[in-house]
JSON list of C-alpha atoms in Angstrom, two decimals:
[
{"chain": "A", "resi": 1359, "resn": "UNK", "atom": "CA", "xyz": [10.73, -11.97, -52.18]},
{"chain": "A", "resi": 1360, "resn": "UNK", "atom": "CA", "xyz": [7.81, -13.89, -50.63]},
{"chain": "A", "resi": 1361, "resn": "UNK", "atom": "CA", "xyz": [4.59, -13.67, -52.59]},
{"chain": "A", "resi": 1362, "resn": "UNK", "atom": "CA", "xyz": [1.41, -12.20, -51.17]},
{"chain": "A", "resi": 1363, "resn": "UNK", "atom": "CA", "xyz": [-2.15, -13.43, -51.72]},
{"chain": "A", "resi": 1364, "resn": "UNK", "atom": "CA", "xyz": [-5.44, -11.44, -51.54]},
{"chain": "A", "resi": 1365, "resn": "UNK", "atom": "CA", "xyz": [-8.52, -13.42, -50.47]},
{"chain": "A", "resi": 1366, "resn": "UNK", "atom": "CA", "xyz": [-11.79, -11.59, -51.06]},
{"chain": "A", "resi": 1367, "resn": "UNK", "atom": "CA", "xyz": [-15.48, -12.40, -51.14]},
{"chain": "A", "resi": 1368, "resn": "UNK", "atom": "CA", "xyz": [-18.79, -11.57, -49.54]},
{"chain": "A", "resi": 1369, "resn": "UNK", "atom": "CA", "xyz": [-19.61, -11.74, -45.85]},
{"chain": "A", "resi": 1370, "resn": "UNK", "atom": "CA", "xyz": [-19.56, -15.35, -44.53]},
{"chain": "A", "resi": 1371, "resn": "UNK", "atom": "CA", "xyz": [-18.15, -16.61, -47.86]},
{"chain": "A", "resi": 1372, "resn": "UNK", "atom": "CA", "xyz": [-15.31, -18.53, -46.17]},
{"chain": "A", "resi": 1373, "resn": "UNK", "atom": "CA", "xyz": [-12.49, -16.00, -46.56]},
{"chain": "A", "resi": 1374, "resn": "UNK", "atom": "CA", "xyz": [-11.01, -16.37, -43.07]},
{"chain": "A", "resi": 1375, "resn": "UNK", "atom": "CA", "xyz": [-11.45, -20.14, -43.07]},
{"chain": "A", "resi": 1376, "resn": "UNK", "atom": "CA", "xyz": [-9.62, -20.39, -46.41]},
{"chain": "A", "resi": 1377, "resn": "UNK", "atom": "CA", "xyz": [-6.77, -18.22, -45.09]},
{"chain": "A", "resi": 1378, "resn": "UNK", "atom": "CA", "xyz": [-6.55, -20.47, -42.03]},
{"chain": "A", "resi": 1379, "resn": "UNK", "atom": "CA", "xyz": [-6.42, -23.60, -44.23]},
{"chain": "A", "resi": 1380, "resn": "UNK", "atom": "CA", "xyz": [-3.55, -22.05, -46.17]},
{"chain": "A", "resi": 1381, "resn": "UNK", "atom": "CA", "xyz": [-1.91, -21.23, -42.83]},
{"chain": "A", "resi": 1382, "resn": "UNK", "atom": "CA", "xyz": [-2.20, -24.86, -41.73]},
{"chain": "A", "resi": 1383, "resn": "UNK", "atom": "CA", "xyz": [-0.58, -25.97, -45.00]},
{"chain": "A", "resi": 1384, "resn": "UNK", "atom": "CA", "xyz": [2.24, -23.51, -44.31]},
{"chain": "A", "resi": 1385, "resn": "UNK", "atom": "CA", "xyz": [2.77, -24.97, -40.82]},
{"chain": "A", "resi": 1386, "resn": "UNK", "atom": "CA", "xyz": [2.79, -28.52, -42.22]},
{"chain": "A", "resi": 1387, "resn": "UNK", "atom": "CA", "xyz": [5.65, -27.69, -44.59]},
{"chain": "A", "resi": 1388, "resn": "UNK", "atom": "CA", "xyz": [8.26, -27.20, -41.86]},
{"chain": "A", "resi": 1389, "resn": "UNK", "atom": "CA", "xyz": [8.68, -27.29, -38.09]},
{"chain": "A", "resi": 1390, "resn": "UNK", "atom": "CA", "xyz": [10.41, -23.91, -38.47]},
{"chain": "A", "resi": 1391, "resn": "UNK", "atom": "CA", "xyz": [7.25, -22.27, -39.88]},
{"chain": "A", "resi": 1392, "resn": "UNK", "atom": "CA", "xyz": [4.87, -20.12, -37.85]},
{"chain": "A", "resi": 1393, "resn": "UNK", "atom": "CA", "xyz": [1.67, -18.18, -38.51]},
{"chain": "A", "resi": 1394, "resn": "UNK", "atom": "CA", "xyz": [0.75, -14.78, -37.10]},
{"chain": "A", "resi": 1395, "resn": "UNK", "atom": "CA", "xyz": [-2.72, -13.30, -37.58]},
{"chain": "A", "resi": 1396, "resn": "UNK", "atom": "CA", "xyz": [-2.83, -9.49, -37.67]},
{"chain": "A", "resi": 1397, "resn": "UNK", "atom": "CA", "xyz": [-6.38, -8.90, -36.43]},
{"chain": "A", "resi": 1398, "resn": "UNK", "atom": "CA", "xyz": [-7.95, -5.56, -37.27]},
{"chain": "A", "resi": 1399, "resn": "UNK", "atom": "CA", "xyz": [-11.34, -5.83, -35.53]},
{"chain": "A", "resi": 1400, "resn": "UNK", "atom": "CA", "xyz": [-12.23, -3.52, -32.65]},
{"chain": "A", "resi": 1401, "resn": "UNK", "atom": "CA", "xyz": [-14.74, -4.74, -30.06]},
{"chain": "A", "resi": 1402, "resn": "UNK", "atom": "CA", "xyz": [-17.03, -1.72, -30.24]},
{"chain": "A", "resi": 1403, "resn": "UNK", "atom": "CA", "xyz": [-20.18, -3.50, -29.01]},
{"chain": "A", "resi": 1404, "resn": "UNK", "atom": "CA", "xyz": [-21.32, -6.83, -27.56]},
{"chain": "A", "resi": 1405, "resn": "UNK", "atom": "CA", "xyz": [-22.04, -8.45, -30.94]},
{"chain": "A", "resi": 1406, "resn": "UNK", "atom": "CA", "xyz": [-18.57, -7.52, -32.19]},
{"chain": "A", "resi": 1407, "resn": "UNK", "atom": "CA", "xyz": [-16.97, -8.85, -28.98]},
{"chain": "A", "resi": 1408, "resn": "UNK", "atom": "CA", "xyz": [-18.76, -12.16, -29.57]},
{"chain": "A", "resi": 1409, "resn": "UNK", "atom": "CA", "xyz": [-17.70, -12.22, -33.23]},
{"chain": "A", "resi": 1410, "resn": "UNK", "atom": "CA", "xyz": [-14.05, -11.59, -32.28]},
{"chain": "A", "resi": 1411, "resn": "UNK", "atom": "CA", "xyz": [-14.19, -14.29, -29.59]},
{"chain": "A", "resi": 1412, "resn": "UNK", "atom": "CA", "xyz": [-15.67, -16.74, -32.11]},
{"chain": "A", "resi": 1413, "resn": "UNK", "atom": "CA", "xyz": [-12.91, -15.97, -34.64]},
{"chain": "A", "resi": 1414, "resn": "UNK", "atom": "CA", "xyz": [-10.23, -16.48, -31.97]},
{"chain": "A", "resi": 1415, "resn": "UNK", "atom": "CA", "xyz": [-11.78, -19.76, -30.81]},
{"chain": "A", "resi": 1416, "resn": "UNK", "atom": "CA", "xyz": [-12.04, -21.02, -34.39]},
{"chain": "A", "resi": 1417, "resn": "UNK", "atom": "CA", "xyz": [-8.38, -20.26, -35.18]},
{"chain": "A", "resi": 1418, "resn": "UNK", "atom": "CA", "xyz": [-6.15, -23.32, -35.37]},
{"chain": "A", "resi": 1419, "resn": "UNK", "atom": "CA", "xyz": [-3.77, -24.09, -32.52]},
{"chain": "A", "resi": 1420, "resn": "UNK", "atom": "CA", "xyz": [-0.37, -22.55, -33.02]},
{"chain": "A", "resi": 1421, "resn": "UNK", "atom": "CA", "xyz": [-1.61, -19.35, -34.66]},
{"chain": "A", "resi": 1422, "resn": "UNK", "atom": "CA", "xyz": [-0.36, -16.27, -32.83]},
{"chain": "A", "resi": 1423, "resn": "UNK", "atom": "CA", "xyz": [-2.67, -13.22, -32.85]},
{"chain": "A", "resi": 1424, "resn": "UNK", "atom": "CA", "xyz": [-1.47, -9.62, -32.89]},
{"chain": "A", "resi": 1425, "resn": "UNK", "atom": "CA", "xyz": [-4.02, -6.81, -32.63]},
{"chain": "A", "resi": 1426, "resn": "UNK", "atom": "CA", "xyz": [-3.47, -4.28, -35.44]},
{"chain": "A", "resi": 1427, "resn": "UNK", "atom": "CA", "xyz": [-6.62, -2.15, -35.69]},
{"chain": "A", "resi": 1428, "resn": "UNK", "atom": "CA", "xyz": [-5.04, 1.00, -37.15]},
{"chain": "A", "resi": 1429, "resn": "UNK", "atom": "CA", "xyz": [-1.29, 0.99, -37.88]},
{"chain": "A", "resi": 1430, "resn": "UNK", "atom": "CA", "xyz": [-1.23, -2.04, -40.17]},
{"chain": "A", "resi": 1431, "resn": "UNK", "atom": "CA", "xyz": [1.92, -1.08, -42.09]},
{"chain": "A", "resi": 1432, "resn": "UNK", "atom": "CA", "xyz": [3.95, -0.90, -38.88]},
{"chain": "A", "resi": 1433, "resn": "UNK", "atom": "CA", "xyz": [2.41, -4.18, -37.69]},
{"chain": "A", "resi": 1434, "resn": "UNK", "atom": "CA", "xyz": [3.43, -5.94, -40.93]},
{"chain": "A", "resi": 1435, "resn": "UNK", "atom": "CA", "xyz": [7.00, -4.74, -40.60]},
{"chain": "A", "resi": 1436, "resn": "UNK", "atom": "CA", "xyz": [7.19, -5.70, -36.91]},
{"chain": "A", "resi": 1437, "resn": "UNK", "atom": "CA", "xyz": [5.71, -9.19, -37.37]},
{"chain": "A", "resi": 1438, "resn": "UNK", "atom": "CA", "xyz": [7.59, -10.13, -40.55]},
{"chain": "A", "resi": 1439, "resn": "UNK", "atom": "CA", "xyz": [10.23, -12.82, -40.04]},
{"chain": "A", "resi": 1440, "resn": "UNK", "atom": "CA", "xyz": [11.75, -15.66, -42.06]},
{"chain": "A", "resi": 1441, "resn": "UNK", "atom": "CA", "xyz": [9.52, -18.74, -41.89]},
{"chain": "A", "resi": 1442, "resn": "UNK", "atom": "CA", "xyz": [6.50, -16.78, -40.64]},
{"chain": "A", "resi": 1443, "resn": "UNK", "atom": "CA", "xyz": [3.28, -16.46, -42.63]},
{"chain": "A", "resi": 1444, "resn": "UNK", "atom": "CA", "xyz": [1.23, -13.35, -41.87]},
{"chain": "A", "resi": 1445, "resn": "UNK", "atom": "CA", "xyz": [-2.56, -13.31, -42.20]},
{"chain": "A", "resi": 1446, "resn": "UNK", "atom": "CA", "xyz": [-4.24, -9.89, -42.22]},
{"chain": "A", "resi": 1447, "resn": "UNK", "atom": "CA", "xyz": [-7.88, -10.36, -41.17]},
{"chain": "A", "resi": 1448, "resn": "UNK", "atom": "CA", "xyz": [-9.38, -8.12, -42.44]},
{"chain": "A", "resi": 1449, "resn": "UNK", "atom": "CA", "xyz": [-8.82, -5.05, -44.60]},
{"chain": "A", "resi": 1450, "resn": "UNK", "atom": "CA", "xyz": [-12.50, -4.08, -44.52]},
{"chain": "A", "resi": 1451, "resn": "UNK", "atom": "CA", "xyz": [-12.52, -3.61, -40.75]},
{"chain": "A", "resi": 1452, "resn": "UNK", "atom": "CA", "xyz": [-9.16, -1.85, -40.95]},
{"chain": "A", "resi": 1453, "resn": "UNK", "atom": "CA", "xyz": [-10.70, 0.65, -43.36]},
{"chain": "A", "resi": 1454, "resn": "UNK", "atom": "CA", "xyz": [-13.67, 1.14, -41.01]},
{"chain": "A", "resi": 1455, "resn": "UNK", "atom": "CA", "xyz": [-11.25, 1.80, -38.13]},
{"chain": "A", "resi": 1456, "resn": "UNK", "atom": "CA", "xyz": [-9.25, 4.29, -40.19]},
{"chain": "A", "resi": 1457, "resn": "UNK", "atom": "CA", "xyz": [-12.30, 6.19, -41.42]},
{"chain": "A", "resi": 1458, "resn": "UNK", "atom": "CA", "xyz": [-14.02, 6.28, -38.03]},
{"chain": "A", "resi": 1459, "resn": "UNK", "atom": "CA", "xyz": [-12.30, 9.12, -36.21]},
{"chain": "A", "resi": 1460, "resn": "UNK", "atom": "CA", "xyz": [-12.47, 7.46, -32.76]},
{"chain": "A", "resi": 1461, "resn": "UNK", "atom": "CA", "xyz": [-8.73, 6.78, -32.63]},
{"chain": "A", "resi": 1462, "resn": "UNK", "atom": "CA", "xyz": [-8.01, 10.31, -33.88]},
{"chain": "A", "resi": 1463, "resn": "UNK", "atom": "CA", "xyz": [-10.63, 11.91, -31.62]},
{"chain": "A", "resi": 1464, "resn": "UNK", "atom": "CA", "xyz": [-9.10, 10.42, -28.45]},
{"chain": "A", "resi": 1465, "resn": "UNK", "atom": "CA", "xyz": [-6.08, 12.69, -28.81]},
{"chain": "A", "resi": 1466, "resn": "UNK", "atom": "CA", "xyz": [-7.81, 15.78, -30.21]},
{"chain": "A", "resi": 1467, "resn": "UNK", "atom": "CA", "xyz": [-8.95, 18.77, -28.17]},
{"chain": "A", "resi": 1468, "resn": "UNK", "atom": "CA", "xyz": [-11.79, 19.58, -30.61]},
{"chain": "A", "resi": 1469, "resn": "UNK", "atom": "CA", "xyz": [-13.99, 17.60, -33.04]},
{"chain": "A", "resi": 1470, "resn": "UNK", "atom": "CA", "xyz": [-12.07, 16.03, -35.92]},
{"chain": "A", "resi": 1471, "resn": "UNK", "atom": "CA", "xyz": [-12.91, 17.27, -39.42]},
{"chain": "A", "resi": 1472, "resn": "UNK", "atom": "CA", "xyz": [-13.61, 15.03, -42.39]},
{"chain": "A", "resi": 1473, "resn": "UNK", "atom": "CA", "xyz": [-10.47, 16.43, -44.04]},
{"chain": "A", "resi": 1474, "resn": "UNK", "atom": "CA", "xyz": [-8.37, 15.39, -41.04]},
{"chain": "A", "resi": 1475, "resn": "UNK", "atom": "CA", "xyz": [-9.82, 11.87, -41.17]},
{"chain": "A", "resi": 1476, "resn": "UNK", "atom": "CA", "xyz": [-9.05, 11.65, -44.91]},
{"chain": "A", "resi": 1477, "resn": "UNK", "atom": "CA", "xyz": [-5.48, 12.83, -44.27]},
{"chain": "A", "resi": 1478, "resn": "UNK", "atom": "CA", "xyz": [-4.99, 10.20, -41.55]},
{"chain": "A", "resi": 1479, "resn": "UNK", "atom": "CA", "xyz": [-6.43, 7.50, -43.86]},
{"chain": "A", "resi": 1480, "resn": "UNK", "atom": "CA", "xyz": [-4.17, 8.61, -46.71]},
{"chain": "A", "resi": 1481, "resn": "UNK", "atom": "CA", "xyz": [-1.09, 8.29, -44.48]},
{"chain": "A", "resi": 1482, "resn": "UNK", "atom": "CA", "xyz": [-2.16, 4.90, -43.06]},
{"chain": "A", "resi": 1483, "resn": "UNK", "atom": "CA", "xyz": [-2.97, 3.57, -46.55]},
{"chain": "A", "resi": 1484, "resn": "UNK", "atom": "CA", "xyz": [0.33, 4.69, -48.07]},
{"chain": "A", "resi": 1485, "resn": "UNK", "atom": "CA", "xyz": [2.32, 3.26, -45.16]},
{"chain": "A", "resi": 1486, "resn": "UNK", "atom": "CA", "xyz": [0.49, -0.06, -45.47]},
{"chain": "A", "resi": 1487, "resn": "UNK", "atom": "CA", "xyz": [0.93, -0.31, -49.26]},
{"chain": "A", "resi": 1488, "resn": "UNK", "atom": "CA", "xyz": [4.61, 0.64, -48.87]},
{"chain": "A", "resi": 1489, "resn": "UNK", "atom": "CA", "xyz": [5.05, -2.15, -46.31]},
{"chain": "A", "resi": 1490, "resn": "UNK", "atom": "CA", "xyz": [3.46, -4.67, -48.69]},
{"chain": "A", "resi": 1491, "resn": "UNK", "atom": "CA", "xyz": [5.70, -3.46, -51.50]},
{"chain": "A", "resi": 1492, "resn": "UNK", "atom": "CA", "xyz": [8.86, -3.75, -49.38]},
{"chain": "A", "resi": 1493, "resn": "UNK", "atom": "CA", "xyz": [10.90, -6.90, -49.22]},
{"chain": "A", "resi": 1494, "resn": "UNK", "atom": "CA", "xyz": [9.17, -8.35, -46.18]},
{"chain": "A", "resi": 1495, "resn": "UNK", "atom": "CA", "xyz": [10.63, -11.62, -44.92]},
{"chain": "A", "resi": 1496, "resn": "UNK", "atom": "CA", "xyz": [7.10, -13.05, -44.68]},
{"chain": "A", "resi": 1497, "resn": "UNK", "atom": "CA", "xyz": [4.49, -13.91, -47.26]},
{"chain": "A", "resi": 1498, "resn": "UNK", "atom": "CA", "xyz": [1.17, -12.23, -46.44]},
{"chain": "A", "resi": 1499, "resn": "UNK", "atom": "CA", "xyz": [-2.39, -13.52, -46.87]},
{"chain": "A", "resi": 1500, "resn": "UNK", "atom": "CA", "xyz": [-4.79, -10.56, -46.93]},
{"chain": "A", "resi": 1501, "resn": "UNK", "atom": "CA", "xyz": [-8.50, -11.05, -46.24]},
{"chain": "A", "resi": 1502, "resn": "UNK", "atom": "CA", "xyz": [-10.94, -8.41, -47.49]},
{"chain": "A", "resi": 1503, "resn": "UNK", "atom": "CA", "xyz": [-14.63, -8.16, -48.30]},
{"chain": "A", "resi": 1504, "resn": "UNK", "atom": "CA", "xyz": [-15.88, -7.71, -51.84]},
{"chain": "A", "resi": 1505, "resn": "UNK", "atom": "CA", "xyz": [-18.81, -5.37, -51.28]},
{"chain": "A", "resi": 1506, "resn": "UNK", "atom": "CA", "xyz": [-19.07, -3.71, -54.68]},
{"chain": "A", "resi": 1507, "resn": "UNK", "atom": "CA", "xyz": [-21.02, -6.43, -56.50]},
{"chain": "A", "resi": 1508, "resn": "UNK", "atom": "CA", "xyz": [-24.51, -5.25, -55.52]},
{"chain": "A", "resi": 1509, "resn": "UNK", "atom": "CA", "xyz": [-26.62, -2.25, -56.35]},
{"chain": "A", "resi": 1510, "resn": "UNK", "atom": "CA", "xyz": [-25.23, 1.23, -55.78]},
{"chain": "A", "resi": 1511, "resn": "UNK", "atom": "CA", "xyz": [-25.93, 1.89, -52.10]},
{"chain": "A", "resi": 1512, "resn": "UNK", "atom": "CA", "xyz": [-28.02, 4.76, -50.80]},
{"chain": "A", "resi": 1513, "resn": "UNK", "atom": "CA", "xyz": [-26.20, 7.49, -48.92]},
{"chain": "A", "resi": 1514, "resn": "UNK", "atom": "CA", "xyz": [-23.03, 9.33, -49.86]},
{"chain": "A", "resi": 1515, "resn": "UNK", "atom": "CA", "xyz": [-20.97, 7.98, -46.93]},
{"chain": "A", "resi": 1516, "resn": "UNK", "atom": "CA", "xyz": [-21.79, 4.36, -47.78]},
{"chain": "A", "resi": 1517, "resn": "UNK", "atom": "CA", "xyz": [-20.99, 4.91, -51.48]},
{"chain": "A", "resi": 1518, "resn": "UNK", "atom": "CA", "xyz": [-17.68, 6.53, -50.51]},
{"chain": "A", "resi": 1519, "resn": "UNK", "atom": "CA", "xyz": [-16.83, 3.55, -48.28]},
{"chain": "A", "resi": 1520, "resn": "UNK", "atom": "CA", "xyz": [-17.66, 1.04, -51.04]},
{"chain": "A", "resi": 1521, "resn": "UNK", "atom": "CA", "xyz": [-15.56, 3.04, -53.51]},
{"chain": "A", "resi": 1522, "resn": "UNK", "atom": "CA", "xyz": [-12.63, 3.34, -51.08]},
{"chain": "A", "resi": 1523, "resn": "UNK", "atom": "CA", "xyz": [-12.64, -0.39, -50.30]},
{"chain": "A", "resi": 1524, "resn": "UNK", "atom": "CA", "xyz": [-12.77, -1.15, -54.02]},
{"chain": "A", "resi": 1525, "resn": "UNK", "atom": "CA", "xyz": [-9.75, 1.08, -54.64]},
{"chain": "A", "resi": 1526, "resn": "UNK", "atom": "CA", "xyz": [-7.89, -0.45, -51.68]},
{"chain": "A", "resi": 1527, "resn": "UNK", "atom": "CA", "xyz": [-8.57, -4.00, -52.90]},
{"chain": "A", "resi": 1528, "resn": "UNK", "atom": "CA", "xyz": [-7.33, -3.11, -56.39]},
{"chain": "A", "resi": 1529, "resn": "UNK", "atom": "CA", "xyz": [-4.13, -1.56, -55.03]},
{"chain": "A", "resi": 1530, "resn": "UNK", "atom": "CA", "xyz": [-3.52, -4.47, -52.64]},
{"chain": "A", "resi": 1531, "resn": "UNK", "atom": "CA", "xyz": [-4.01, -6.94, -55.51]},
{"chain": "A", "resi": 1532, "resn": "UNK", "atom": "CA", "xyz": [-1.18, -5.22, -57.37]},
{"chain": "A", "resi": 1533, "resn": "UNK", "atom": "CA", "xyz": [1.13, -6.12, -54.46]},
{"chain": "A", "resi": 1534, "resn": "UNK", "atom": "CA", "xyz": [0.06, -9.78, -54.64]},
{"chain": "A", "resi": 1535, "resn": "UNK", "atom": "CA", "xyz": [0.93, -12.73, -56.83]},
{"chain": "A", "resi": 1536, "resn": "UNK", "atom": "CA", "xyz": [-2.45, -14.43, -56.36]},
{"chain": "A", "resi": 1537, "resn": "UNK", "atom": "CA", "xyz": [-6.06, -13.43, -55.88]},
{"chain": "A", "resi": 1538, "resn": "UNK", "atom": "CA", "xyz": [-8.80, -15.71, -54.55]},
{"chain": "A", "resi": 1539, "resn": "UNK", "atom": "CA", "xyz": [-12.51, -14.94, -54.77]},
{"chain": "A", "resi": 1540, "resn": "UNK", "atom": "CA", "xyz": [-14.51, -16.97, -52.25]},
{"chain": "A", "resi": 1541, "resn": "UNK", "atom": "CA", "xyz": [-18.04, -18.00, -53.23]},
{"chain": "A", "resi": 1542, "resn": "UNK", "atom": "CA", "xyz": [-20.09, -20.25, -50.90]},
{"chain": "A", "resi": 1543, "resn": "UNK", "atom": "CA", "xyz": [-16.93, -21.53, -49.25]},
{"chain": "A", "resi": 1544, "resn": "UNK", "atom": "CA", "xyz": [-15.24, -22.37, -52.55]},
{"chain": "A", "resi": 1545, "resn": "UNK", "atom": "CA", "xyz": [-12.01, -20.65, -53.65]},
{"chain": "A", "resi": 1546, "resn": "UNK", "atom": "CA", "xyz": [-11.54, -19.37, -57.19]},
{"chain": "A", "resi": 1547, "resn": "UNK", "atom": "CA", "xyz": [-7.85, -18.49, -57.51]},
{"chain": "A", "resi": 1548, "resn": "UNK", "atom": "CA", "xyz": [-5.85, -16.88, -60.30]},
{"chain": "A", "resi": 1549, "resn": "UNK", "atom": "CA", "xyz": [-2.56, -15.10, -60.81]},
{"chain": "A", "resi": 1550, "resn": "UNK", "atom": "CA", "xyz": [-2.79, -11.32, -60.53]},
{"chain": "A", "resi": 1551, "resn": "UNK", "atom": "CA", "xyz": [-2.46, -9.40, -63.79]},
{"chain": "A", "resi": 1552, "resn": "UNK", "atom": "CA", "xyz": [-0.15, -6.47, -63.08]},
{"chain": "A", "resi": 1553, "resn": "UNK", "atom": "CA", "xyz": [-1.03, -3.01, -64.34]},
{"chain": "A", "resi": 1554, "resn": "UNK", "atom": "CA", "xyz": [1.29, -1.46, -66.90]}
]
């Protein structure tokens, strides 16, 4: 079974760049290798559109991009293939997409409740973790922010988001063989210690 690798760190710490460097190493190993980026960002405003465009422009030649803003488990299964490395960039934005009821609201006839959003997130999360735990043909590099190192944030919604991302990162790490913490563009990598 291919091994997965979680790359985490603060904003602008070099997470995506490190994943891309690992992708280039993958491509250099064999002409039969390919890299697919599962991009989770949604262009919700002009600044985000510019950020997405910058990420796309900075990606190395030969990297295919698949938009996967919500149904990440299904996207992993669909993109997985022998010789293909998958890069999920990033879990933080995926969580934002899942917890923001815009995609749910589009198909609802009345406002969506917080309980409905939590139920949708629970289903998306379980499907994604199941996909990672399956015998995918592809190794997966997963990029996520580490936002729980600062002071406890003000506001219940922000604290809940920080807690949920922390839980997600812990669960994803259990599906991985390696974990890298990025600090100032430098990777600190270790093998994942599995829970009993």
